[in-house]
Short mmCIF file of C-alpha atoms in Angstrom, two decimals:
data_model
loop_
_atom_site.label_atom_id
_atom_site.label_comp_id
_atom_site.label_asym_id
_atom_site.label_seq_id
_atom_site.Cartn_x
_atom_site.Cartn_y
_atom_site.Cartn_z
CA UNK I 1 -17.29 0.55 -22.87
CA UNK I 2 -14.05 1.99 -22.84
CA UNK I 3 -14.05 4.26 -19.59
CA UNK I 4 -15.47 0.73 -18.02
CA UNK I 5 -12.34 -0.77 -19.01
CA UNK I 6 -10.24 1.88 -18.08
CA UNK I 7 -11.83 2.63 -14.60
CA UNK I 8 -11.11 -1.08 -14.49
CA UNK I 9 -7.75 -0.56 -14.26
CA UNK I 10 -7.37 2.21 -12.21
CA UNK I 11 -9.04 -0.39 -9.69
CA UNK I 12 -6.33 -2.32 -10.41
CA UNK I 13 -3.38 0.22 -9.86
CA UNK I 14 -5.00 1.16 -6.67
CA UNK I 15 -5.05 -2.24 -5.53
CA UNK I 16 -1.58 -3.08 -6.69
CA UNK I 17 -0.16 0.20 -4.80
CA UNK I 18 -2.36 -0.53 -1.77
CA UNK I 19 -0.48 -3.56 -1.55
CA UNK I 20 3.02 -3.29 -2.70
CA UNK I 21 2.89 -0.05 -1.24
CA UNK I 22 1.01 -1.54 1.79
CA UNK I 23 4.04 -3.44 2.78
CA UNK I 24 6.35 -0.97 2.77
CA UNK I 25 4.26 1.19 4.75
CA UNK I 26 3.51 -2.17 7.20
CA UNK I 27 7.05 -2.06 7.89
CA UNK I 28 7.65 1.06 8.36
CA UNK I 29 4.90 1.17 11.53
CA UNK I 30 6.10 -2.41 12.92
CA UNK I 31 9.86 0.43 13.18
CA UNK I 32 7.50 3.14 14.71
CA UNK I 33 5.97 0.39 17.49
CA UNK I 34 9.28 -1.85 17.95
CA UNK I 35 10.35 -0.15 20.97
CA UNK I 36 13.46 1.36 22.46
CA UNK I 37 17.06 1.69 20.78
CA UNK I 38 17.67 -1.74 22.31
CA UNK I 39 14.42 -3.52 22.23
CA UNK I 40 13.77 -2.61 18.59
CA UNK I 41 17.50 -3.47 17.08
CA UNK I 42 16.36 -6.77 15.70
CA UNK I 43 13.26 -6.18 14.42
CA UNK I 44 14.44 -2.80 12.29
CA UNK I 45 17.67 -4.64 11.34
CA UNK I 46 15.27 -7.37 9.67
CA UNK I 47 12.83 -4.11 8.57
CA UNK I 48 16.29 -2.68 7.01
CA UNK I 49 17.56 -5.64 4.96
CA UNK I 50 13.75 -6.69 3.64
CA UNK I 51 13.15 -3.34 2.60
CA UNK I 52 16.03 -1.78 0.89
CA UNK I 53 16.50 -3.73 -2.27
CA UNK I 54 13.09 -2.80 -3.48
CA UNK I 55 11.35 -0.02 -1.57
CA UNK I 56 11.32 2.75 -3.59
CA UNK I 57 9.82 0.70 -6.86
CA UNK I 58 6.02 0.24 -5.25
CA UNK I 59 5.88 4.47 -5.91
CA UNK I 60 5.57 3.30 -9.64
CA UNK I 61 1.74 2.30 -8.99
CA UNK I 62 1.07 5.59 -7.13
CA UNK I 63 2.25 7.61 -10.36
CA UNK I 64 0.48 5.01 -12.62
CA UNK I 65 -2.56 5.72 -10.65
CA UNK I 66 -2.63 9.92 -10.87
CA UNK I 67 -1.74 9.40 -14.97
CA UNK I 68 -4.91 7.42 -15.24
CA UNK I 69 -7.02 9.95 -13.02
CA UNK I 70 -6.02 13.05 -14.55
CA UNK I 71 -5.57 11.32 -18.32
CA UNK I 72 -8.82 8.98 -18.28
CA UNK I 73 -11.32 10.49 -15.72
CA UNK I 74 -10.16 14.49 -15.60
CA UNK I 75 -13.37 15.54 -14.15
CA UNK I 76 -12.90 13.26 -10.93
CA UNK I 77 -9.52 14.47 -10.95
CA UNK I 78 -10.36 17.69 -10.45
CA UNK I 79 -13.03 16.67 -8.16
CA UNK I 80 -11.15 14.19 -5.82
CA UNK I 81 -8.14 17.61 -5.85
CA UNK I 82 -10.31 20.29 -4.77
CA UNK I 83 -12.11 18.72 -2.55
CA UNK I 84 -9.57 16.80 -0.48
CA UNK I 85 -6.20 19.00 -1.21
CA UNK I 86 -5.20 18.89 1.99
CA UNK I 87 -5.49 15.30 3.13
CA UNK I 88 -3.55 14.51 -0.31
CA UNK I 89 -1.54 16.75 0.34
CA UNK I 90 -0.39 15.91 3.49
CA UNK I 91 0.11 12.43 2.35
CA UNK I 92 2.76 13.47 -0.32
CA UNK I 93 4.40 15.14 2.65
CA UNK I 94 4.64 12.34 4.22
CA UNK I 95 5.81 10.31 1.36
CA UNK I 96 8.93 12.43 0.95
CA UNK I 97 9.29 12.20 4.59
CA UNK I 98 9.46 8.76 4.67
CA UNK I 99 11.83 8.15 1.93
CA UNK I 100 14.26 10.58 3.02
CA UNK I 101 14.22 9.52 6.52
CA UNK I 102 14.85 5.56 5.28
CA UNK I 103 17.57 6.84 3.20
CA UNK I 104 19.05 8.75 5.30
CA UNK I 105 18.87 7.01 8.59
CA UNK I 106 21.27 3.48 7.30
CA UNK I 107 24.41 5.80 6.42
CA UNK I 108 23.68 8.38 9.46
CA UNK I 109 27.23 7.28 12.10
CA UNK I 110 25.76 9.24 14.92
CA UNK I 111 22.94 7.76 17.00
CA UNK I 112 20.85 10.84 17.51
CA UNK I 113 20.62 11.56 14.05
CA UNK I 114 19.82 7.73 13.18
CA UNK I 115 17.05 8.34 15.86
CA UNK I 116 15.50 11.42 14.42
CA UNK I 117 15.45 10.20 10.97
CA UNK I 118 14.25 6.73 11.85
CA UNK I 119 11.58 8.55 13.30
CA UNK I 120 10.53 10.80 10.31
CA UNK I 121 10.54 7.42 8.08
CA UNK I 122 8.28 5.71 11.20
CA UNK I 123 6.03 8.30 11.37
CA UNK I 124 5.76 8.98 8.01
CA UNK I 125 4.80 5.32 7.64
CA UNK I 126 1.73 5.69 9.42
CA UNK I 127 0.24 9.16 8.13
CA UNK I 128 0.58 8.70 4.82
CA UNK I 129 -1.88 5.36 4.37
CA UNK I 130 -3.99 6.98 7.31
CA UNK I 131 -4.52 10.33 5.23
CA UNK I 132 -4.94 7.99 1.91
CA UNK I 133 -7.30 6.05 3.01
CA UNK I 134 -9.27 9.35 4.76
CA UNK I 135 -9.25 10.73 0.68
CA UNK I 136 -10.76 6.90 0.04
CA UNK I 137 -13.50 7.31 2.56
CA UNK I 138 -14.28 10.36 0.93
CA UNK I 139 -15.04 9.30 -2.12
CA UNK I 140 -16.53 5.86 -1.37
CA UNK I 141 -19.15 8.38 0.66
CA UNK I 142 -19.83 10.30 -1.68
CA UNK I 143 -18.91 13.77 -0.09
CA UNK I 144 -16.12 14.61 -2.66
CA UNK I 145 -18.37 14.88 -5.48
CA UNK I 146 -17.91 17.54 -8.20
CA UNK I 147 -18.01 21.68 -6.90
CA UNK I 148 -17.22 20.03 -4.02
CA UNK I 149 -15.54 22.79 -2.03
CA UNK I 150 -12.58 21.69 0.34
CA UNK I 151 -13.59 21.47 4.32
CA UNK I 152 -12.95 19.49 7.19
CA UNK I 153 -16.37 17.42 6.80
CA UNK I 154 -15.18 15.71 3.30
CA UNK I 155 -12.28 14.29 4.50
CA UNK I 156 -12.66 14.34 8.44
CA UNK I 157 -16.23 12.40 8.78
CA UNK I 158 -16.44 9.09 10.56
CA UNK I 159 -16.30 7.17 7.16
CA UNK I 160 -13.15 8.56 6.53
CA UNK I 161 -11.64 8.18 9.46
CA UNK I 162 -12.56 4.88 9.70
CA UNK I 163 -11.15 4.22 6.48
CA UNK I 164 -8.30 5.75 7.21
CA UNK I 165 -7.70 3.09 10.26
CA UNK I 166 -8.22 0.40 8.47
CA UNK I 167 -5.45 1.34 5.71
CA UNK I 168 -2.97 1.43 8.45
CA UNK I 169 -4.22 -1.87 10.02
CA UNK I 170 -4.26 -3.11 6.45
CA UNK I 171 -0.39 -2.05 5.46
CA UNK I 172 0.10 -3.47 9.27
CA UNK I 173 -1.26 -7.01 8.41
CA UNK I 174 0.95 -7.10 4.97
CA UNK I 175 3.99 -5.66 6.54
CA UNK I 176 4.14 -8.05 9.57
CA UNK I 177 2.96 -11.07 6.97
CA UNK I 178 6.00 -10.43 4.34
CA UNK I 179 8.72 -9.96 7.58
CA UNK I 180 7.78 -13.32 8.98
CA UNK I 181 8.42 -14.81 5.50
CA UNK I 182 11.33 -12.43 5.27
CA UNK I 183 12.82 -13.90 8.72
CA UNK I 184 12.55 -17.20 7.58
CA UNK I 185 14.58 -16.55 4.68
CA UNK I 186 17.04 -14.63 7.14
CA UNK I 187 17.07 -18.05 9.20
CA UNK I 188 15.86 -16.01 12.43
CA UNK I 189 13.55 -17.43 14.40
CA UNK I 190 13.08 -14.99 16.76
CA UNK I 191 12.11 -12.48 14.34
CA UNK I 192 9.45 -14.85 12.49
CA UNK I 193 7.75 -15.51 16.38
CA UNK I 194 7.45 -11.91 16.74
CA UNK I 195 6.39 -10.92 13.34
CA UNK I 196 3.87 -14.07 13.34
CA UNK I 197 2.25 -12.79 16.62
CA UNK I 198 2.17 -9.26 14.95
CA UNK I 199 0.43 -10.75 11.64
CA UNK I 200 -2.25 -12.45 13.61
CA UNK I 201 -2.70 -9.49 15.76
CA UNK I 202 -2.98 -6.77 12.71
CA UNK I 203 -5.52 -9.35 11.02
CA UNK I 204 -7.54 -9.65 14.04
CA UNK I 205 -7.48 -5.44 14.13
CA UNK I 206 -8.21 -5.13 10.18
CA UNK I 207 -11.39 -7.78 11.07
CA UNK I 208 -12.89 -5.46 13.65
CA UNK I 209 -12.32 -2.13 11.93
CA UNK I 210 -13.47 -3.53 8.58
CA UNK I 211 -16.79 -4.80 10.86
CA UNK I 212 -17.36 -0.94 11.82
CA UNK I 213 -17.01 0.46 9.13
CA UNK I 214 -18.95 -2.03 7.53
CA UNK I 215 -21.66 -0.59 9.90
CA UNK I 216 -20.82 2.84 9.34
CA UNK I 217 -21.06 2.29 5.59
CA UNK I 218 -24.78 1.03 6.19
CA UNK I 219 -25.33 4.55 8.11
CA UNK I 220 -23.75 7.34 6.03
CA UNK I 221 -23.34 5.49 2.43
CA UNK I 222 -26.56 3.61 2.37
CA UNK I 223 -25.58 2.59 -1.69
CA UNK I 224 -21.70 1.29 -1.28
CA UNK I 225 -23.12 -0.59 1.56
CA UNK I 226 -25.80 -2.46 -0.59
CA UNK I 227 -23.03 -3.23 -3.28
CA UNK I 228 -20.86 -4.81 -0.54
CA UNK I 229 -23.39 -6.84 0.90
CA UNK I 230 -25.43 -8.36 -2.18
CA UNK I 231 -24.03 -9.64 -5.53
CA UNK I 232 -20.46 -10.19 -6.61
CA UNK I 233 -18.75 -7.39 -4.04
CA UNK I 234 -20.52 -10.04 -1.20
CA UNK I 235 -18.45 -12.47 -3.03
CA UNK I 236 -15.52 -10.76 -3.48
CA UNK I 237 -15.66 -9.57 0.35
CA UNK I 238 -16.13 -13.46 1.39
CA UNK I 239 -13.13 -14.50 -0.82
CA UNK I 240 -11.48 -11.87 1.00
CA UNK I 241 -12.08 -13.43 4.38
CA UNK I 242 -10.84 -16.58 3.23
CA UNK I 243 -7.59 -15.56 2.05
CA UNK I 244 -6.90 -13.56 5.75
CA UNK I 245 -7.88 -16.61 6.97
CA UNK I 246 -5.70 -18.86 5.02
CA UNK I 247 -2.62 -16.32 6.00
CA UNK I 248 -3.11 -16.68 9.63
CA UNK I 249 -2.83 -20.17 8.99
CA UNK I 250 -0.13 -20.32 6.80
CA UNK I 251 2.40 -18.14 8.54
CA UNK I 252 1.95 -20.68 11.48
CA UNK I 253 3.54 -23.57 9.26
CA UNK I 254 6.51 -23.92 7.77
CA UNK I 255 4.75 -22.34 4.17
CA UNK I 256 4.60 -18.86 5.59
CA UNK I 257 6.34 -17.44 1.80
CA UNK I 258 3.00 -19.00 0.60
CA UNK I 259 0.98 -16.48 3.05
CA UNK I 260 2.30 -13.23 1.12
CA UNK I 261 0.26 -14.20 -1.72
CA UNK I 262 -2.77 -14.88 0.00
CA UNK I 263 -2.15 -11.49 2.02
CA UNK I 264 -2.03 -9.84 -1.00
CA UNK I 265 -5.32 -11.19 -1.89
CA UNK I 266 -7.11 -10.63 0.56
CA UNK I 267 -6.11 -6.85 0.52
CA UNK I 268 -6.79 -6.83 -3.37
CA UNK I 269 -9.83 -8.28 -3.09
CA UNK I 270 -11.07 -5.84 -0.59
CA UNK I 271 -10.61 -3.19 -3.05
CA UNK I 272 -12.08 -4.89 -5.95
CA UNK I 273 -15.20 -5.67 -3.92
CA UNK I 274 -15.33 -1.67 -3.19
CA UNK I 275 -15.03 -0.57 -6.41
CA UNK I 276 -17.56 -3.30 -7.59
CA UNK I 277 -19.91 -2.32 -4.92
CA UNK I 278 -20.24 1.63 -6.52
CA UNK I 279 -20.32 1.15 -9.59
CA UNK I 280 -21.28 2.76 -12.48
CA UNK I 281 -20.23 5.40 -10.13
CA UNK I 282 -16.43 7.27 -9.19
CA UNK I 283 -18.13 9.35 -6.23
CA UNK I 284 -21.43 7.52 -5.22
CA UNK I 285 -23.56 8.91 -6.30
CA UNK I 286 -22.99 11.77 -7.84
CA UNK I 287 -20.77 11.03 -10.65
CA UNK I 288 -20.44 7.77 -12.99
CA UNK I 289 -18.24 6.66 -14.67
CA UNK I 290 -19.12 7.62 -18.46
CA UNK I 291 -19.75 11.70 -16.47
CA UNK I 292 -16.49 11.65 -15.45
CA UNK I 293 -14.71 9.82 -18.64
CA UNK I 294 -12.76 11.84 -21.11
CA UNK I 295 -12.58 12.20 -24.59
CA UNK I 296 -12.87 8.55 -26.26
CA UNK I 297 -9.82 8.80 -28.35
CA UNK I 298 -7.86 9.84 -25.33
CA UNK I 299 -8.95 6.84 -23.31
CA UNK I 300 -8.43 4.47 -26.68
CA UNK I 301 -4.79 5.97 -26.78
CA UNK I 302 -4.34 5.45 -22.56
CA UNK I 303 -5.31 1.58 -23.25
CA UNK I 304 -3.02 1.16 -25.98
CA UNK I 305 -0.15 3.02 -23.57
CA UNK I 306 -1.19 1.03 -20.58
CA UNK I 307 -0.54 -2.17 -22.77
CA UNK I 308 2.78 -0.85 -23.46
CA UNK I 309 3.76 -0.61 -20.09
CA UNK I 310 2.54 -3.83 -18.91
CA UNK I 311 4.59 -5.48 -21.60
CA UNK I 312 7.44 -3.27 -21.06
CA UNK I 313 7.60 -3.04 -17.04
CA UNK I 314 5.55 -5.90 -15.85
CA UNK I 315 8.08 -8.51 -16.67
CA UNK I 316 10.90 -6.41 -15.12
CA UNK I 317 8.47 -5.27 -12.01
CA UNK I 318 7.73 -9.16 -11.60
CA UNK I 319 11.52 -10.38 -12.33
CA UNK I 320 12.66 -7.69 -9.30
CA UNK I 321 9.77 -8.54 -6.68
CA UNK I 322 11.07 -12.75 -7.25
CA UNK I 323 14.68 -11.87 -6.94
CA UNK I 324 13.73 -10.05 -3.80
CA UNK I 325 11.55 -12.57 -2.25
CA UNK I 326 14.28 -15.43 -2.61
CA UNK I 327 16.58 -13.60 -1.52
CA UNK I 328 18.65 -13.16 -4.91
CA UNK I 329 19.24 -9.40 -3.41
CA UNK I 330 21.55 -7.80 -1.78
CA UNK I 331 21.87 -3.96 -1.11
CA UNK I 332 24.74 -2.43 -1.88
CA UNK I 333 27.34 -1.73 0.88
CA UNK I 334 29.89 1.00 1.31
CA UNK I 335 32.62 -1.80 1.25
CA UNK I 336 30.94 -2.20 -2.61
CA UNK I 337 30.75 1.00 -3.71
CA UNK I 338 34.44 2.02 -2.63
CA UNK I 339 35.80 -1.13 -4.04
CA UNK I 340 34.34 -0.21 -7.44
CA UNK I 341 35.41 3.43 -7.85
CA UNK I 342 38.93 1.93 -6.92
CA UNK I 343 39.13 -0.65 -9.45
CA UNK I 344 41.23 0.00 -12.30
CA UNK I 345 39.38 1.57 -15.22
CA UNK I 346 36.23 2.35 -13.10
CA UNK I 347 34.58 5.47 -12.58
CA UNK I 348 32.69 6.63 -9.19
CA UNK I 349 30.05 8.50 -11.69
#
């Protein structure tokens, strides 16, 4: 009973990084595709000021996720590790990548520079969900089960790589979704026509990848594909479908803030629908949840901690993401900073 309820909310870290996280990672790859120096100044000047205030907070879920792996469930830990090192690996890469690159790139005076580190944080933006969601497929088909050894084949198989697409078309559809909202709020309505177009085009991607792999599931994972199809993941998956639906709708009308939130859910509900349709298993189907499960007191004491932290950081979490999203935000400028370390009985540290 208690590894159900904390595999339960690993679920629900996954799905809140996938999507805050997803965002982020939407925007960077709508800077990778907006063109030329010239072209693309609007669109990353919008990607700049909708990101900044609040980009580096959506790595809290990714940490929350690893404390409940390696805490809760260390044998799929270890398992998930070994067998898919590198893919994980190369998505941390790419995660330091991409925040160094964003950071760097604002401040950076000489265009060349700006260039080469807005391309490290564009790049980044795309490998990192692509190689996340290849460590996904892996597990949802069962190849990274435990004594697992590492290869090509566990991470690199048509499951994989198809799940790997459709993270980057998913973080796509949310990125594009939350700009259109976010150039409304700008008052640019140049930049919500071309993020709109984007949104309907990224959903329209997402439905056809999510269609293969839906058929590639009924190939090579013959049991994840029964859970999806049948019972409440069928449900979940058609609640799903009416959320993306009720975006593209909504970011046509004047209500497109309204269209994050259904975004969101239909991303979330994706993922709850996948880990509803493997269950009682982690890797399908090879290892349940009760194998893979640690010692009871240690998953009664990561409850009680977990309860902590919603109390302690999901008001703050929630209070930051409304500020940013009605535009009560505003990154700090240079202008700011000197002005404060020159004030009278300030300090620059």
């Amino acid at each position: 009973m208690t590894a159900g309820v904390v595999a339960w909310i690993l679920l629900l870290a996954v799905a809140a990084y996938a999507c805050g996280g997803g965002v982020d990672y939407g925007a960077g790859f709508w800077d990778l595709v907006a063109g030329g120096t010239e072209r693309g100044e609007r669109p990353r000047w919008l990607i700049d000021h909708a990101m900044e205030p609040v980009w580096e907070v959506n790595n809290v879920w990714l940490i929350f996720v690893f404390i409940l792996m390696w805490t809760g469930f260390p044998v799929f830990f270890e398992a998930v590790f070994s067998a898919m090192w590198l893919p994980l690996a190369l998505a941390a890469v790419g995660l330091v990548l991409r925040g160094a690159g964003f950071a760097l790139r604002k401040p950076t005076t000489r265009l060349a520079r700006r260039r080469i580190y807005g391309a490290v944080f564009a790049v980044s933006s795309l490998l990192t969900p692509f190689f996340l969601g290849a460590a996904v497929g892996g597990v949802a088909s069962g190849r990274a089960a435990p004594g697992v050894t590492a290869s090509a084949d566990v991470w690199a198989n048509t499951t994989s790589i198809i799940a790997g697409l459709l993270a980057v078309a998913a973080t796509a559809f949310l990125g594009a979704v939350f700009l259109t909202a976010d150039a409304r709020r700008f008052d640019a309505p140049d930049l919500e026509r071309y993020f709109r177009l984007r949104s309907w085009f990224a959903l329209v991607v997402v439905g056809i990848l999510a269609l293969i792999g839906l058929a590639t599931t009924h190939k090579h994972t013959s049991y994840v594909y029964h859970g999806l199809t049948h019972g409440l993941g069928l449900l979940l998956v058609l609640l799903s479908l009416a959320a993306a639906l009720a975006t593209a709708w909504l970011v046509a009308g004047r209500r497109a803030g309204w269209a994050r939130f259904t975004s969101v859910a239909a991303v979330a509900l994706v993922i709850a629908a996948w880990g509803t349709a493997q269950r009682p298993y982690l890797v399908p189907t090879s290892l349940t949840v009760q194998q893979a499960a640690g010692a009871t007191r240690t998953l009664q004491w990561l409850m009680l901690v977990t309860a902590i932290a919603i109390v302690l950081v999901g008001p703050a979490l929630f209070l930051l993401y409304r500020l940013d999203t009605r535009g009560l935000l505003e990154a700090q400028t240079d202008a700011d900073v000197e002005g404060g370390a020159s004030r009278p009985g300030t300090s620059p540290l």
